[in-house]
């Protein structure tokens, strides 16, 4: 939210709150689903292809691929758009245009620079639609690059430094307690089954002791 367009009425503010509560989670789910599908074709398959086809180290291929993908993303969504904005916006230079691209795609959105606000802007509606598509595509590209770097083996090892280490002795104690509880529950079930069998024995049809004695005498 750049902050240059805000609701003024109470109803508009209430609608903005409800819309944001519903819209933000759905937007995150949409971006996550799109990024997870794109990264398979953009990152995982190319790295696996060069690793199997050329026999290169998978870690080295992943690092080179991440650096190349980052360079392409910076060029296509920061440098080139900044040059275009510096031409289309009369009072923006290249640094201000690059600043707008970075602030927008990093989701900071300060609102001090907003394109297409000039009244003499040609094709203003089409320009606004193009900016919206650029921001959406740029945000997806940024998430793909971040996910690609997060899958690097070196960054995974670095992240493990911040994980909470569990004590092995405590884990073994929990496992032994769980096993004892399981064994005791099985023993209780077996004992109850035996009791049920004993309780049902008198109702089973069997020969009487007198008939057995008479058969022996015969």
Coordinates of C-alpha atoms in Angstrom, one line a residue:
X1 CA 0.0 0.0 0.0
X2 CA 1.6 3.2 -1.2
X3 CA -0.7 5.4 0.9
X4 CA -1.6 7.9 -1.8
X5 CA -5.2 6.5 -2.1
X6 CA -6.9 5.8 1.2
X7 CA -10.6 5.3 2.4
X8 CA -12.1 8.3 4.1
X9 CA -15.5 7.2 5.2
X10 CA -16.2 4.7 8.1
X11 CA -17.8 2.3 5.7
X12 CA -14.8 2.4 3.4
X13 CA -12.4 1.8 6.3
X14 CA -14.5 -1.2 7.6
X15 CA -14.6 -2.7 4.1
X16 CA -10.9 -2.2 3.7
X17 CA -10.2 -4.1 6.9
X18 CA -12.6 -7.0 5.9
X19 CA -11.2 -7.1 2.4
X20 CA -7.6 -7.2 3.7
X21 CA -8.3 -9.9 6.2
X22 CA -9.7 -12.1 3.4
X23 CA -7.6 -11.0 0.5
X24 CA -4.1 -11.1 2.0
X25 CA -4.2 -14.8 3.0
X26 CA -5.6 -15.7 -0.4
X27 CA -2.9 -13.7 -2.1
X28 CA -0.2 -15.4 -0.2
X29 CA -1.7 -18.8 -1.0
X30 CA -1.9 -17.9 -4.7
X31 CA 1.7 -16.7 -4.8
X32 CA 3.0 -19.7 -2.9
X33 CA 1.2 -22.1 -5.3
X34 CA 2.5 -20.3 -8.3
X35 CA 6.1 -20.1 -7.0
X36 CA 6.1 -23.8 -6.1
X37 CA 5.1 -24.7 -9.7
X38 CA 7.4 -22.3 -11.4
X39 CA 10.5 -23.3 -9.3
X40 CA 10.2 -26.9 -10.6
X41 CA 10.8 -25.8 -14.2
X42 CA 13.0 -22.8 -13.5
X43 CA 15.3 -24.2 -10.8
X44 CA 15.1 -27.9 -9.9
X45 CA 14.9 -29.5 -13.4
X46 CA 17.7 -27.4 -14.9
X47 CA 20.0 -28.1 -12.0
X48 CA 19.2 -31.8 -12.2
X49 CA 19.7 -31.8 -16.0
X50 CA 23.2 -30.4 -15.9
X51 CA 24.1 -32.6 -12.9
X52 CA 23.1 -35.8 -14.7
X53 CA 23.9 -34.8 -18.3
X54 CA 27.3 -33.2 -17.8
X55 CA 28.3 -34.9 -14.5
X56 CA 28.9 -31.6 -12.7
X57 CA 28.7 -31.2 -9.0
X58 CA 25.1 -30.6 -8.0
X59 CA 26.1 -28.0 -5.4
X60 CA 28.2 -26.1 -7.9
X61 CA 25.5 -26.2 -10.5
X62 CA 23.0 -24.9 -8.0
X63 CA 25.2 -22.0 -7.0
X64 CA 25.9 -21.0 -10.6
X65 CA 22.2 -21.3 -11.5
X66 CA 21.1 -19.2 -8.5
X67 CA 23.6 -16.4 -9.3
X68 CA 22.6 -16.5 -13.0
X69 CA 18.9 -16.4 -12.1
X70 CA 19.5 -13.5 -9.6
X71 CA 21.3 -11.5 -12.3
X72 CA 18.5 -12.1 -14.9
X73 CA 15.9 -11.1 -12.3
X74 CA 17.7 -7.9 -11.4
X75 CA 18.2 -7.0 -15.0
X76 CA 14.6 -7.7 -16.1
X77 CA 12.8 -6.3 -13.1
X78 CA 15.0 -3.6 -11.7
X79 CA 17.5 -2.2 -14.3
X80 CA 15.4 -2.3 -17.5
X81 CA 12.1 -1.1 -15.8
X82 CA 14.1 1.7 -14.0
X83 CA 15.3 2.9 -17.4
X84 CA 11.8 2.8 -18.8
X85 CA 10.3 4.6 -15.8
X86 CA 13.0 7.3 -16.1
X87 CA 11.9 7.9 -19.7
X88 CA 8.1 7.8 -19.1
X89 CA 8.1 9.8 -15.9
X90 CA 9.2 13.4 -16.5
X91 CA 10.5 14.2 -13.0
X92 CA 12.2 10.9 -12.3
X93 CA 15.8 10.1 -12.9
X94 CA 17.3 6.6 -13.1
X95 CA 18.1 6.4 -9.4
X96 CA 14.6 7.4 -8.4
X97 CA 13.1 4.9 -10.8
X98 CA 15.4 2.1 -9.5
X99 CA 14.4 3.2 -6.0
X100 CA 10.7 2.8 -6.9
X101 CA 11.3 -0.7 -8.3
X102 CA 13.1 -1.8 -5.2
X103 CA 10.7 -0.3 -2.7
X104 CA 7.7 -1.8 -4.6
X105 CA 9.1 -5.4 -5.2
X106 CA 10.4 -5.6 -1.7
X107 CA 6.8 -5.0 -0.5
X108 CA 7.9 -1.9 1.5
X109 CA 5.7 0.5 -0.6
X110 CA 6.4 3.8 1.0
X111 CA 4.4 5.8 -1.5
X112 CA 6.8 8.7 -2.0
X113 CA 7.1 7.7 -5.7
X114 CA 4.0 6.5 -7.6
X115 CA 4.1 6.3 -11.4
X116 CA 1.2 7.4 -13.6
X117 CA 0.0 10.2 -11.3
X118 CA 0.6 13.0 -13.8
X119 CA -2.6 14.4 -15.5
X120 CA -0.8 14.8 -18.8
X121 CA 0.2 11.1 -18.8
X122 CA -0.6 9.5 -22.1
X123 CA -2.6 6.2 -22.0
X124 CA -2.9 6.5 -18.2
X125 CA -5.3 3.6 -17.7
X126 CA -3.2 1.3 -19.9
X127 CA -0.1 2.5 -18.1
X128 CA -1.6 1.6 -14.7
X129 CA -2.6 -1.9 -15.9
X130 CA 0.9 -2.4 -17.2
X131 CA 2.4 -1.3 -13.8
X132 CA 0.1 -3.7 -12.0
X133 CA 1.2 -6.6 -14.2
X134 CA 4.8 -5.6 -13.7
X135 CA 4.5 -5.6 -9.9
X136 CA 2.7 -9.0 -9.9
X137 CA 5.3 -10.6 -12.1
X138 CA 8.2 -9.0 -10.3
X139 CA 6.9 -10.2 -7.0
X140 CA 6.7 -13.7 -8.2
X141 CA 10.2 -13.5 -9.7
X142 CA 11.6 -12.2 -6.4
X143 CA 9.9 -15.1 -4.5
X144 CA 11.3 -17.6 -7.0
X145 CA 14.8 -16.2 -6.6
X146 CA 14.6 -16.3 -2.8
X147 CA 13.3 -19.9 -2.8
X148 CA 16.1 -20.8 -5.2
X149 CA 18.8 -19.4 -2.8
X150 CA 17.1 -21.0 0.2
X151 CA 17.5 -24.4 -1.4
X152 CA 21.3 -24.0 -1.7
X153 CA 23.1 -26.6 0.5
X154 CA 25.3 -23.9 2.0
X155 CA 22.3 -21.8 3.2
X156 CA 20.7 -24.9 4.6
X157 CA 23.8 -25.6 6.7
X158 CA 23.8 -21.9 7.8
X159 CA 20.1 -22.1 8.8
X160 CA 20.8 -25.2 10.9
X161 CA 23.0 -23.1 13.2
X162 CA 19.9 -21.3 14.4
X163 CA 17.9 -24.5 15.0
X164 CA 17.2 -25.6 18.6
X165 CA 19.2 -28.7 19.3
X166 CA 17.5 -31.5 21.2
X167 CA 19.2 -33.5 23.9
X168 CA 19.6 -37.1 22.7
X169 CA 19.3 -38.4 26.3
X170 CA 15.9 -36.7 26.6
X171 CA 14.8 -38.2 23.3
X172 CA 15.9 -41.7 24.4
X173 CA 14.0 -41.3 27.7
X174 CA 10.8 -40.2 25.8
X175 CA 11.2 -43.2 23.5
X176 CA 11.7 -45.7 26.4
X177 CA 8.7 -44.2 28.2
X178 CA 6.6 -44.5 25.1
X179 CA 7.7 -48.2 24.6
X180 CA 6.9 -49.0 28.3
X181 CA 3.5 -47.4 27.9
X182 CA 2.9 -49.4 24.7
X183 CA 4.0 -52.7 26.3
X184 CA 1.9 -52.1 29.4
X185 CA -1.2 -51.3 27.2
X186 CA -0.6 -54.5 25.2
X187 CA -0.2 -56.5 28.4
X188 CA -3.4 -55.1 29.8
X189 CA -5.2 -55.9 26.5
X190 CA -3.9 -59.5 26.6
X191 CA -5.0 -59.9 30.3
X192 CA -8.5 -58.6 29.5
X193 CA -8.8 -61.0 26.6
X194 CA -7.9 -63.9 28.8
X195 CA -10.4 -62.9 31.4
X196 CA -13.1 -62.7 28.7
X197 CA -12.2 -66.2 27.5
X198 CA -12.4 -67.6 31.0
X199 CA -15.7 -65.9 31.5
X200 CA -17.1 -67.4 28.3
X201 CA -15.9 -71.0 29.0
X202 CA -18.9 -72.1 31.1
X203 CA -21.2 -71.3 28.2
X204 CA -19.3 -73.5 25.8
X205 CA -21.0 -76.8 25.0
X206 CA -18.8 -79.6 26.5
X207 CA -19.4 -83.1 27.8
X208 CA -20.4 -83.5 31.5
X209 CA -18.0 -85.2 33.9
X210 CA -20.5 -88.1 34.5
X211 CA -20.6 -88.9 30.8
X212 CA -16.9 -88.9 30.7
X213 CA -16.7 -91.4 33.6
X214 CA -19.3 -93.7 32.1
X215 CA -17.4 -93.8 28.8
X216 CA -14.3 -94.7 30.6
X217 CA -16.0 -97.6 32.5
X218 CA -17.3 -99.0 29.2

